[in-house]
């Protein structure tokens, strides 16, 4: 049976993904479709409701995304938000004024009808987040106006008989404290959708889909130590048991404890068959004498593919494998506009004796999921907390957090400092506020210090704690002084080569999150 799905029509400006996430938080599955999707195509997908997102355009702009009024003849419940609200008002015969009425940011919403389906029973005045230029001045025929603001007369309307409603504000953002309740009411009460998208149902459906796809076949999955590959592998393991082989390349650029987390904890939690490749020496040799960041990245990427190929060839020597598991997430799918299901691992250099092109069919068990859902699924599958909660960590690992040449000693130094910083941040309960906190070793810089009776000539490490929604932009996290003090004291005492700890207070832009 097809999962009951809400389609979010994307009018731009990054609201659509947030709306889809909020719908799923109300236990209803949702997907995003572009504004250009024809109504016939929407109907063919049999959605249980449609939500029209906000967007930057004015409904009067020449290139404003169009809304086909035929959508409202289909009987599908529709909720319009912000731009979607105005487009809906216009399409149904209401009036939208291009009169310079603007509201941006926190605004008070006043209920004009306290018995409405979306807002009834909520405080008669409450804050919402607005962001609009035009405004709806007359609701379409058959709609009840249920809220206004100080500047706009029509801030929400509904026609519950036709299961249509809209709000001028953004219920999906945290600045609208009752927004989630309003979305929930639309989905459950107005549209009558049963809340069925739960962690348990995600796992059941995904496992069924993997079994259907892989059949009696075998699969291989590369683990990185991060949450996506671990959860993808755990789901496939649950579906096909030891017909899955996991491959873990230890390139020596991991942080303290990460190899053990995969080899011991992940395996204990899932029972997965794991093939670990010890490749530290190979990576260090390839990186010897290299300081240029782009060259480091290239070398690490190249070596990784080679080592993975060798490992794959080892597995292929024993069994036939048709499927390659990848941890692609829903935002990647949306942003790349879909995508196909076959990957070719090209054996560029034929080091592993693979045939010229080994073709695998991709298994992407996380393709429908947002990151927070992946974490919840991972926790439900019993994966170790350290893996499930792991902050983003770049593929080239500590290799791009040593400014200068990468050597075994420098890795040891950085690993020790990084472990202390992570330990103290976790102990202080700050993990939730921090997107990630790279610790960077300035290996080519030395500064004078004094420790005990002697002068030292050690290296600085940089703490780069950032807060972010998506890593595209970021701000430096205002860490409490006492936490910084504990990290600084411990690092300079416990890590021999480090005699200074400095804090990076640069936002992104202009600074990137990583230093290389
Ligand atoms: P920047 O430094 O560009 O980082 O602000 C944004 C996010 O991407 C991660 N990052 C990488 N991830 N390979 C990766 O897999 C890379 O080469 C790489 N460089 C940066 C970074 O950790 C942050 O989350």
Short mmCIF file of C-alpha atoms and ligand atoms in Angstrom, two decimals:
data_model
loop_
_atom_site.label_atom_id
_atom_site.label_comp_id
_atom_site.label_asym_id
_atom_site.label_seq_id
_atom_site.Cartn_x
_atom_site.Cartn_y
_atom_site.Cartn_z
CA UNK A 1 0.00 0.00 0.00
CA UNK A 2 1.22 3.47 -0.86
CA UNK A 3 2.16 5.64 2.13
CA UNK A 4 -0.43 8.44 2.52
CA UNK A 5 1.50 11.47 1.27
CA UNK A 6 1.14 15.22 1.60
CA UNK A 7 2.68 17.11 -1.31
CA UNK A 8 4.36 20.41 -0.50
CA UNK A 9 4.40 22.67 -3.56
CA UNK A 10 7.68 24.57 -3.51
CA UNK A 11 7.38 28.26 -4.33
CA UNK A 12 11.02 28.80 -3.48
CA UNK A 13 13.04 30.40 -0.71
CA UNK A 14 13.92 27.25 1.25
CA UNK A 15 10.63 27.05 3.18
CA UNK A 16 9.42 23.86 1.49
CA UNK A 17 11.88 21.50 3.20
CA UNK A 18 11.05 22.91 6.58
CA UNK A 19 7.32 22.51 5.92
CA UNK A 20 7.85 18.91 4.82
CA UNK A 21 9.77 18.22 8.03
CA UNK A 22 7.06 19.76 10.18
CA UNK A 23 4.38 17.71 8.42
CA UNK A 24 6.37 14.58 9.20
CA UNK A 25 6.69 15.71 12.81
CA UNK A 26 2.90 15.54 12.80
CA UNK A 27 3.36 11.88 11.79
CA UNK A 28 2.28 12.35 8.18
CA UNK A 29 4.64 11.55 5.30
CA UNK A 30 5.34 14.45 2.94
CA UNK A 31 7.29 15.13 -0.22
CA UNK A 32 8.19 18.28 -2.09
CA UNK A 33 7.20 18.98 -5.70
CA UNK A 34 8.25 21.97 -7.82
CA UNK A 35 5.77 24.82 -8.41
CA UNK A 36 5.72 23.88 -12.09
CA UNK A 37 4.10 20.47 -11.41
CA UNK A 38 0.83 20.27 -13.43
CA UNK A 39 -2.36 19.64 -11.47
CA UNK A 40 -2.91 16.39 -13.42
CA UNK A 41 0.43 15.13 -12.15
CA UNK A 42 -0.43 16.10 -8.59
CA UNK A 43 -3.76 14.29 -8.85
CA UNK A 44 -2.05 11.21 -10.31
CA UNK A 45 0.08 10.95 -7.16
CA UNK A 46 -3.08 10.75 -5.05
CA UNK A 47 -1.90 13.01 -2.22
CA UNK A 48 -3.97 13.13 0.97
CA UNK A 49 -3.40 16.90 1.04
CA UNK A 50 -1.44 19.64 -0.69
CA UNK A 51 0.40 22.48 1.05
CA UNK A 52 1.35 25.56 -0.95
CA UNK A 53 4.60 26.95 0.45
CA UNK A 54 5.77 30.48 0.98
CA UNK A 55 8.09 32.09 -1.50
CA UNK A 56 9.82 35.36 -2.30
CA UNK A 57 7.63 36.47 -5.21
CA UNK A 58 4.71 38.89 -5.31
CA UNK A 59 1.60 37.36 -6.89
CA UNK A 60 1.70 40.42 -9.14
CA UNK A 61 5.24 39.85 -10.37
CA UNK A 62 5.42 38.93 -14.04
CA UNK A 63 7.34 35.75 -13.35
CA UNK A 64 5.32 34.83 -10.24
CA UNK A 65 4.91 31.06 -10.00
CA UNK A 66 1.43 30.21 -11.25
CA UNK A 67 -1.23 28.37 -9.31
CA UNK A 68 -3.73 26.52 -11.48
CA UNK A 69 -7.23 27.06 -9.99
CA UNK A 70 -8.10 23.54 -11.21
CA UNK A 71 -6.34 22.28 -8.08
CA UNK A 72 -9.34 23.41 -6.06
CA UNK A 73 -11.78 21.35 -8.14
CA UNK A 74 -10.01 18.09 -7.33
CA UNK A 75 -11.40 17.70 -3.83
CA UNK A 76 -7.86 17.39 -2.40
CA UNK A 77 -7.50 19.31 0.91
CA UNK A 78 -5.24 22.36 0.41
CA UNK A 79 -3.43 24.60 2.90
CA UNK A 80 -1.84 27.81 1.61
CA UNK A 81 1.02 29.44 3.53
CA UNK A 82 2.29 32.99 2.98
CA UNK A 83 2.80 33.26 -0.80
CA UNK A 84 0.71 30.09 -1.14
CA UNK A 85 -2.04 31.79 0.88
CA UNK A 86 -2.11 34.77 -1.45
CA UNK A 87 -1.92 32.66 -4.59
CA UNK A 88 -4.78 30.57 -3.24
CA UNK A 89 -6.88 33.66 -2.40
CA UNK A 90 -6.42 34.97 -5.91
CA UNK A 91 -7.07 31.66 -7.65
CA UNK A 92 -10.36 31.27 -5.77
CA UNK A 93 -11.61 34.80 -6.53
CA UNK A 94 -10.51 36.74 -3.44
CA UNK A 95 -8.56 40.00 -3.62
CA UNK A 96 -4.87 40.53 -2.97
CA UNK A 97 -3.70 44.13 -2.70
CA UNK A 98 -0.33 45.21 -3.96
CA UNK A 99 -0.55 48.21 -1.63
CA UNK A 100 2.75 48.22 0.19
CA UNK A 101 1.38 46.55 3.32
CA UNK A 102 4.45 44.82 4.63
CA UNK A 103 5.09 42.74 7.70
CA UNK A 104 8.42 41.16 8.47
CA UNK A 105 9.33 39.21 11.56
CA UNK A 106 7.42 38.78 14.78
CA UNK A 107 3.83 39.98 14.49
CA UNK A 108 0.78 39.65 16.74
CA UNK A 109 -2.03 37.56 15.29
CA UNK A 110 -5.56 38.39 16.49
CA UNK A 111 -8.25 35.76 16.21
CA UNK A 112 -11.45 37.09 14.67
CA UNK A 113 -13.28 33.79 15.02
CA UNK A 114 -12.46 31.81 18.15
CA UNK A 115 -14.27 28.67 16.98
CA UNK A 116 -12.26 28.13 13.78
CA UNK A 117 -10.75 24.74 13.01
CA UNK A 118 -7.16 25.94 12.75
CA UNK A 119 -7.00 28.56 15.51
CA UNK A 120 -10.02 27.96 17.77
CA UNK A 121 -9.04 27.74 21.44
CA UNK A 122 -5.57 29.25 20.88
CA UNK A 123 -4.79 32.53 22.71
CA UNK A 124 -6.86 35.30 21.09
CA UNK A 125 -3.64 37.22 20.44
CA UNK A 126 -0.42 35.34 19.86
CA UNK A 127 2.87 35.88 18.05
CA UNK A 128 3.52 34.55 14.55
CA UNK A 129 6.32 35.02 12.03
CA UNK A 130 5.38 37.10 8.99
CA UNK A 131 7.30 37.82 5.83
CA UNK A 132 5.19 39.37 3.09
CA UNK A 133 4.73 42.43 0.90
CA UNK A 134 1.23 42.04 -0.61
CA UNK A 135 -1.82 41.23 1.49
CA UNK A 136 -5.15 39.48 1.12
CA UNK A 137 -7.89 42.10 1.48
CA UNK A 138 -10.93 39.95 0.70
CA UNK A 139 -11.30 36.22 1.27
CA UNK A 140 -12.81 34.12 -1.51
CA UNK A 141 -16.49 33.18 -1.50
CA UNK A 142 -17.37 30.54 1.10
CA UNK A 143 -14.35 31.17 3.35
CA UNK A 144 -14.48 32.36 6.95
CA UNK A 145 -11.80 34.84 7.98
CA UNK A 146 -10.44 33.56 11.30
CA UNK A 147 -7.54 35.92 12.06
CA UNK A 148 -6.15 39.33 11.31
CA UNK A 149 -3.07 41.29 12.34
CA UNK A 150 -2.61 44.97 13.12
CA UNK A 151 -1.81 45.64 9.49
CA UNK A 152 -3.76 43.04 7.53
CA UNK A 153 -7.47 42.27 7.77
CA UNK A 154 -7.23 38.74 6.40
CA UNK A 155 -4.39 36.79 8.02
CA UNK A 156 -6.10 33.37 8.00
CA UNK A 157 -9.14 31.86 6.34
CA UNK A 158 -10.79 28.48 6.07
CA UNK A 159 -13.59 26.62 4.35
CA UNK A 160 -13.74 23.38 6.28
CA UNK A 161 -16.53 21.92 4.11
CA UNK A 162 -14.20 22.01 1.12
CA UNK A 163 -11.20 21.22 3.36
CA UNK A 164 -9.35 24.37 2.22
CA UNK A 165 -7.49 26.78 4.49
CA UNK A 166 -4.64 29.24 4.52
CA UNK A 167 -2.58 31.49 6.75
CA UNK A 168 -0.55 34.57 5.91
CA UNK A 169 2.22 33.71 8.38
CA UNK A 170 4.83 30.94 8.52
CA UNK A 171 3.56 28.23 10.88
CA UNK A 172 6.60 26.06 10.08
CA UNK A 173 9.16 28.27 11.84
CA UNK A 174 9.98 28.16 15.54
CA UNK A 175 9.07 31.86 15.87
CA UNK A 176 5.40 30.90 15.42
CA UNK A 177 4.95 29.03 18.72
CA UNK A 178 1.50 27.65 17.84
CA UNK A 179 2.43 26.96 14.22
CA UNK A 180 2.99 23.23 14.65
CA UNK A 181 -0.40 22.90 16.34
CA UNK A 182 -2.04 24.74 13.41
CA UNK A 183 -0.35 22.42 10.90
CA UNK A 184 -1.36 19.40 12.97
CA UNK A 185 -4.98 20.56 13.05
CA UNK A 186 -5.06 21.08 9.31
CA UNK A 187 -3.64 17.62 8.66
CA UNK A 188 -5.51 15.61 11.26
CA UNK A 189 -8.74 17.56 11.80
CA UNK A 190 -9.45 19.44 8.55
CA UNK A 191 -7.96 17.01 6.03
CA UNK A 192 -8.74 13.97 8.19
CA UNK A 193 -5.35 12.28 7.72
CA UNK A 194 -4.46 9.57 10.25
CA UNK A 195 -1.06 10.08 11.90
CA UNK A 196 0.77 7.00 10.62
CA UNK A 197 4.31 8.09 9.73
CA UNK A 198 6.19 6.98 12.82
CA UNK A 199 9.69 5.68 13.42
CA UNK A 200 8.34 2.13 13.62
CA UNK A 201 6.46 2.52 10.33
CA UNK A 202 9.52 4.05 8.64
CA UNK A 203 11.61 1.06 9.65
CA UNK A 204 8.98 -1.50 8.59
CA UNK A 205 8.35 0.13 5.23
CA UNK A 206 12.04 0.62 4.48
CA UNK A 207 12.94 -2.93 5.41
CA UNK A 208 10.13 -4.25 3.19
CA UNK A 209 11.29 -2.06 0.31
CA UNK A 210 14.91 -3.26 0.66
CA UNK A 211 13.78 -6.91 0.67
CA UNK A 212 11.68 -6.29 -2.42
CA UNK A 213 14.58 -4.62 -4.21
CA UNK A 214 17.44 -6.93 -3.25
CA UNK A 215 15.52 -10.21 -3.34
CA UNK A 216 18.05 -13.03 -2.86
CA UNK A 217 20.93 -10.76 -3.90
CA UNK A 218 23.90 -9.54 -1.93
CA UNK A 219 24.92 -6.01 -1.04
CA UNK A 220 27.99 -4.13 0.03
CA UNK A 221 28.12 -0.92 2.08
CA UNK A 222 30.98 1.43 2.85
CA UNK A 223 30.89 2.72 6.43
CA UNK A 224 32.41 6.09 7.28
CA UNK A 225 31.84 6.16 11.01
CA UNK A 226 29.06 8.70 10.50
CA UNK A 227 25.35 8.44 11.06
CA UNK A 228 24.07 8.12 7.47
CA UNK A 229 26.10 5.13 6.36
CA UNK A 230 25.63 3.44 9.74
CA UNK A 231 21.83 3.76 9.68
CA UNK A 232 21.64 2.77 5.99
CA UNK A 233 23.72 -0.34 6.74
CA UNK A 234 21.69 -1.19 9.84
CA UNK A 235 18.45 -1.07 7.84
CA UNK A 236 19.86 -3.24 5.07
CA UNK A 237 21.27 -5.65 7.66
CA UNK A 238 17.84 -5.93 9.22
CA UNK A 239 16.36 -6.65 5.79
CA UNK A 240 18.85 -9.15 4.36
CA UNK A 241 21.06 -10.22 7.29
CA UNK A 242 24.53 -11.46 6.39
CA UNK A 243 23.94 -11.08 2.70
CA UNK A 244 25.21 -7.57 3.47
CA UNK A 245 28.94 -6.98 3.84
CA UNK A 246 30.09 -3.69 5.34
CA UNK A 247 33.46 -2.26 4.40
CA UNK A 248 35.21 0.21 6.67
CA UNK A 249 38.35 1.95 5.47
CA UNK A 250 40.44 3.22 8.35
CA UNK A 251 42.47 5.91 6.61
CA UNK A 252 44.13 6.96 9.84
CA UNK A 253 42.47 10.37 9.68
CA UNK A 254 39.63 9.50 12.04
CA UNK A 255 39.14 10.90 15.49
CA UNK A 256 39.86 9.10 18.73
CA UNK A 257 37.54 6.14 19.31
CA UNK A 258 35.82 6.21 15.92
CA UNK A 259 37.27 2.95 14.63
CA UNK A 260 36.25 1.17 17.83
CA UNK A 261 32.75 2.64 17.57
CA UNK A 262 32.36 0.99 14.19
CA UNK A 263 34.23 -2.26 14.86
CA UNK A 264 32.81 -2.98 18.29
CA UNK A 265 29.68 -0.97 19.00
CA UNK A 266 28.15 -0.88 15.52
CA UNK A 267 28.81 -4.57 14.97
CA UNK A 268 27.48 -5.47 18.41
CA UNK A 269 24.30 -3.45 17.81
CA UNK A 270 23.57 -4.77 14.32
CA UNK A 271 25.39 -8.09 13.96
CA UNK A 272 26.67 -6.83 10.61
CA UNK A 273 29.47 -8.61 8.78
CA UNK A 274 32.35 -6.13 8.71
CA UNK A 275 35.49 -6.03 6.63
CA UNK A 276 37.92 -3.42 8.01
CA UNK A 277 40.82 -2.20 5.92
CA UNK A 278 43.81 -0.82 7.73
CA UNK A 279 45.09 1.84 5.37
CA UNK A 280 46.73 4.41 7.63
CA UNK A 281 50.23 3.75 6.33
CA UNK A 282 49.12 4.00 2.74
CA UNK A 283 47.37 7.34 3.30
CA UNK A 284 50.28 8.79 5.26
CA UNK A 285 52.73 7.77 2.54
CA UNK A 286 50.52 9.35 -0.11
CA UNK A 287 50.21 12.55 1.93
CA UNK A 288 53.91 12.84 2.81
CA UNK A 289 55.30 16.28 2.00
CA UNK A 290 51.91 17.69 0.94
CA UNK A 291 50.62 20.90 2.55
CA UNK A 292 48.27 22.25 -0.09
CA UNK A 293 44.65 21.70 1.04
CA UNK A 294 43.22 20.97 -2.40
CA UNK A 295 45.99 18.50 -3.13
CA UNK A 296 45.38 16.79 0.21
CA UNK A 297 41.70 16.46 -0.60
CA UNK A 298 42.48 15.00 -4.02
CA UNK A 299 44.97 12.50 -2.63
CA UNK A 300 42.63 11.39 0.15
CA UNK A 301 39.71 11.01 -2.27
CA UNK A 302 41.81 9.08 -4.77
CA UNK A 303 43.33 6.75 -2.20
CA UNK A 304 39.93 6.17 -0.67
CA UNK A 305 38.48 4.96 -3.96
CA UNK A 306 41.47 2.72 -4.58
CA UNK A 307 41.34 1.16 -1.15
CA UNK A 308 37.58 0.71 -1.35
CA UNK A 309 38.00 -1.01 -4.70
CA UNK A 310 40.56 -3.41 -3.33
CA UNK A 311 38.28 -4.21 -0.43
CA UNK A 312 35.34 -4.66 -2.78
CA UNK A 313 37.42 -6.94 -4.98
CA UNK A 314 38.21 -9.06 -1.89
CA UNK A 315 34.53 -9.39 -1.15
CA UNK A 316 33.70 -10.06 -4.80
CA UNK A 317 36.30 -12.82 -4.89
CA UNK A 318 34.17 -14.69 -2.38
CA UNK A 319 30.66 -13.84 -3.50
CA UNK A 320 28.67 -12.09 -6.20
CA UNK A 321 27.47 -8.68 -5.12
CA UNK A 322 24.92 -6.74 -7.15
CA UNK A 323 23.96 -3.94 -4.82
CA UNK A 324 25.79 -0.99 -3.31
CA UNK A 325 24.22 0.69 -0.28
CA UNK A 326 24.41 4.48 -0.09
CA UNK A 327 23.21 6.86 2.60
CA UNK A 328 21.65 9.46 0.26
CA UNK A 329 19.20 11.68 2.19
CA UNK A 330 15.98 13.34 1.04
CA UNK A 331 17.43 16.89 0.86
CA UNK A 332 20.07 15.60 -1.61
CA UNK A 333 17.30 14.05 -3.69
CA UNK A 334 15.25 17.27 -3.71
CA UNK A 335 18.23 19.46 -4.49
CA UNK A 336 19.45 17.30 -7.34
CA UNK A 337 15.94 17.05 -8.76
CA UNK A 338 15.61 13.27 -8.56
CA UNK A 339 18.32 10.92 -9.78
CA UNK A 340 18.78 7.39 -11.02
CA UNK A 341 19.62 4.14 -9.31
CA UNK A 342 22.82 2.80 -10.81
CA UNK A 343 26.35 3.61 -9.78
CA UNK A 344 29.42 2.58 -11.60
CA UNK A 345 32.54 2.27 -9.53
CA UNK A 346 35.21 2.81 -12.09
CA UNK A 347 38.43 1.05 -11.33
CA UNK A 348 40.55 3.88 -12.71
CA UNK A 349 43.81 2.20 -12.00
CA UNK A 350 42.71 -1.37 -11.79
CA UNK A 351 44.74 -1.80 -8.63
CA UNK A 352 42.25 -4.17 -7.11
CA UNK A 353 41.85 -6.33 -10.17
CA UNK A 354 38.24 -5.31 -10.52
CA UNK A 355 36.78 -5.67 -13.99
CA UNK A 356 36.94 -2.37 -15.88
CA UNK A 357 33.52 -1.29 -14.77
CA UNK A 358 31.73 -3.04 -11.96
CA UNK A 359 28.12 -2.06 -12.02
CA UNK A 360 26.13 -2.07 -8.86
CA UNK A 361 22.51 -1.19 -8.43
CA UNK A 362 22.15 1.40 -5.69
CA UNK A 363 20.19 0.68 -2.56
CA UNK A 364 19.34 3.98 -0.90
CA UNK A 365 17.28 3.26 2.20
CA UNK A 366 17.44 6.87 3.46
CA UNK A 367 16.31 8.48 0.21
CA UNK A 368 13.00 9.57 1.70
CA UNK A 369 14.36 10.73 5.06
CA UNK A 370 15.55 13.95 6.64
CA UNK A 371 18.60 13.87 8.88
CA UNK A 372 16.59 14.08 12.11
CA UNK A 373 14.53 11.09 10.99
CA UNK A 374 17.72 9.18 10.22
CA UNK A 375 18.94 9.82 13.76
CA UNK A 376 15.63 8.69 15.27
CA UNK A 377 15.63 5.54 13.15
CA UNK A 378 19.25 4.85 14.16
CA UNK A 379 18.39 5.21 17.83
CA UNK A 380 15.38 2.91 17.41
CA UNK A 381 17.61 0.32 15.72
CA UNK A 382 19.85 0.42 18.80
CA UNK A 383 22.89 2.05 17.20
CA UNK A 384 25.43 3.58 19.61
CA UNK A 385 24.55 7.11 20.74
CA UNK A 386 27.99 8.40 19.65
CA UNK A 387 27.27 7.38 16.08
CA UNK A 388 23.64 8.49 16.01
CA UNK A 389 24.46 11.92 17.49
CA UNK A 390 27.72 12.45 15.63
CA UNK A 391 28.22 15.96 14.32
CA UNK A 392 29.13 16.41 10.65
CA UNK A 393 32.71 15.34 10.00
CA UNK A 394 34.36 15.84 6.60
CA UNK A 395 35.34 12.87 4.44
CA UNK A 396 39.05 13.89 4.42
CA UNK A 397 38.87 13.81 8.21
CA UNK A 398 41.66 15.22 10.32
CA UNK A 399 43.73 15.49 7.13
CA UNK A 400 42.19 18.91 6.46
CA UNK A 401 42.37 19.99 10.10
CA UNK A 402 46.14 19.91 10.24
CA UNK A 403 47.38 23.10 8.64
CA UNK A 404 50.58 21.88 7.07
CA UNK A 405 51.87 18.41 6.28
CA UNK A 406 49.96 15.47 7.75
CA UNK A 407 52.15 13.15 9.80
CA UNK A 408 51.45 10.38 12.31
CA UNK A 409 52.73 12.50 15.23
CA UNK A 410 50.64 15.50 14.28
CA UNK A 411 47.56 13.31 13.93
CA UNK A 412 48.24 11.95 17.40
CA UNK A 413 48.47 15.49 18.80
CA UNK A 414 45.29 16.69 17.07
CA UNK A 415 43.40 13.54 18.07
CA UNK A 416 44.25 14.10 21.73
CA UNK A 417 43.21 17.78 21.68
CA UNK A 418 40.03 17.02 19.73
CA UNK A 419 39.04 14.28 22.17
CA UNK A 420 39.36 16.68 25.12
CA UNK A 421 37.33 19.40 23.39
CA UNK A 422 34.57 16.95 22.47
CA UNK A 423 34.51 15.47 25.96
CA UNK A 424 34.18 18.87 27.63
CA UNK A 425 31.54 20.15 25.21
CA UNK A 426 29.44 17.04 25.72
CA UNK A 427 29.91 17.19 29.51
CA UNK A 428 28.70 20.79 29.53
CA UNK A 429 25.50 19.81 27.71
CA UNK A 430 26.25 22.06 24.73
CA UNK A 431 26.10 19.49 21.93
CA UNK A 432 22.57 20.55 20.99
CA UNK A 433 23.63 24.16 20.37
CA UNK A 434 26.68 23.31 18.34
CA UNK A 435 26.44 22.26 14.71
CA UNK A 436 30.02 21.07 14.79
CA UNK A 437 33.27 22.08 16.42
CA UNK A 438 36.34 21.44 14.32
CA UNK A 439 39.58 21.45 16.28
CA UNK A 440 42.43 22.58 14.06
CA UNK A 441 46.16 22.08 14.58
CA UNK A 442 48.34 24.89 13.25
CA UNK A 443 51.22 22.54 12.63
CA UNK A 444 53.36 25.06 10.79
CA UNK A 445 53.02 27.70 13.52
CA UNK A 446 54.98 27.72 16.75
CA UNK A 447 54.74 30.18 19.59
CA UNK A 448 56.72 30.70 22.77
CA UNK A 449 55.24 29.57 26.04
CA UNK A 450 56.32 28.82 29.55
CA UNK A 451 55.54 25.65 31.41
CA UNK A 452 57.08 24.80 34.76
CA UNK A 453 60.61 26.17 34.71
CA UNK A 454 61.14 25.97 31.00
CA UNK A 455 60.18 27.81 27.89
CA UNK A 456 58.21 25.88 25.30
CA UNK A 457 57.94 26.30 21.59
CA UNK A 458 54.71 24.51 20.82
CA UNK A 459 51.81 24.64 18.41
CA UNK A 460 48.45 26.40 18.78
CA UNK A 461 45.18 24.60 18.32
CA UNK A 462 42.07 26.47 17.17
CA UNK A 463 38.58 25.78 18.46
CA UNK A 464 35.99 26.44 15.77
CA UNK A 465 32.56 25.91 17.38
CA UNK A 466 29.76 26.92 15.00
CA UNK A 467 25.98 27.08 15.13
CA UNK A 468 24.16 26.49 11.86
CA UNK A 469 21.01 25.13 10.23
CA UNK A 470 22.59 23.59 7.16
CA UNK A 471 26.32 24.50 7.05
CA UNK A 472 25.65 26.95 4.19
CA UNK A 473 25.86 29.81 6.66
CA UNK A 474 27.07 29.61 10.23
CA UNK A 475 27.76 31.75 13.24
CA UNK A 476 30.42 31.16 15.88
CA UNK A 477 28.90 29.66 18.99
CA UNK A 478 29.16 31.81 22.11
CA UNK A 479 30.61 29.17 24.40
CA UNK A 480 30.61 29.93 28.13
CA UNK A 481 34.01 31.08 29.42
CA UNK A 482 34.21 28.31 32.00
CA UNK A 483 33.87 25.65 29.29
CA UNK A 484 36.55 27.34 27.19
CA UNK A 485 38.74 27.54 30.27
CA UNK A 486 38.41 23.83 31.02
CA UNK A 487 39.23 22.91 27.42
CA UNK A 488 42.21 25.26 27.36
CA UNK A 489 43.63 24.09 30.68
CA UNK A 490 43.23 20.44 29.86
CA UNK A 491 44.62 20.66 26.33
CA UNK A 492 47.70 22.63 27.34
CA UNK A 493 48.32 20.31 30.29
CA UNK A 494 47.57 17.00 28.67
CA UNK A 495 48.75 17.42 25.07
CA UNK A 496 52.50 17.79 25.02
CA UNK A 497 52.96 19.61 21.72
CA UNK A 498 50.25 22.22 22.29
CA UNK A 499 50.95 25.34 24.34
CA UNK A 500 48.16 27.64 23.16
CA UNK A 501 44.40 27.34 22.57
CA UNK A 502 42.73 29.99 20.43
CA UNK A 503 39.08 30.58 19.59
CA UNK A 504 37.81 31.29 16.07
CA UNK A 505 35.15 34.05 16.21
CA UNK A 506 34.40 34.32 12.49
CA UNK A 507 30.96 33.77 10.98
CA UNK A 508 30.40 32.03 7.63
CA UNK A 509 30.56 33.93 5.39
CA UNK A 510 33.24 35.21 5.28
CA UNK A 511 35.02 32.28 6.97
CA UNK A 512 34.24 28.69 6.02
CA UNK A 513 33.62 26.19 8.81
CA UNK A 514 36.74 24.15 8.13
CA UNK A 515 40.12 25.85 7.96
CA UNK A 516 41.19 24.02 4.79
P1 LIG B 1 32.91 24.58 4.94
O1 LIG B 1 34.29 24.44 5.48
O2 LIG B 1 32.86 24.61 3.44
O3 LIG B 1 32.13 23.27 5.37
O4 LIG B 1 32.17 25.73 5.55
C1 LIG B 1 30.76 23.05 5.24
C2 LIG B 1 30.47 21.63 5.72
O5 LIG B 1 31.07 20.66 4.87
C3 LIG B 1 32.02 19.89 5.57
N1 LIG B 1 33.18 19.73 4.67
C4 LIG B 1 33.44 18.61 3.97
N2 LIG B 1 32.81 17.44 3.93
N3 LIG B 1 34.42 16.63 2.39
C5 LIG B 1 33.30 16.43 3.15
O6 LIG B 1 32.76 15.32 3.12
C6 LIG B 1 35.11 17.79 2.37
O7 LIG B 1 36.12 17.92 1.68
C7 LIG B 1 34.59 18.84 3.22
N4 LIG B 1 34.99 20.11 3.46
C8 LIG B 1 34.10 20.64 4.35
C9 LIG B 1 32.33 20.67 6.82
O8 LIG B 1 32.77 19.83 7.89
C10 LIG B 1 31.03 21.35 7.11
O9 LIG B 1 30.13 20.46 7.78
#
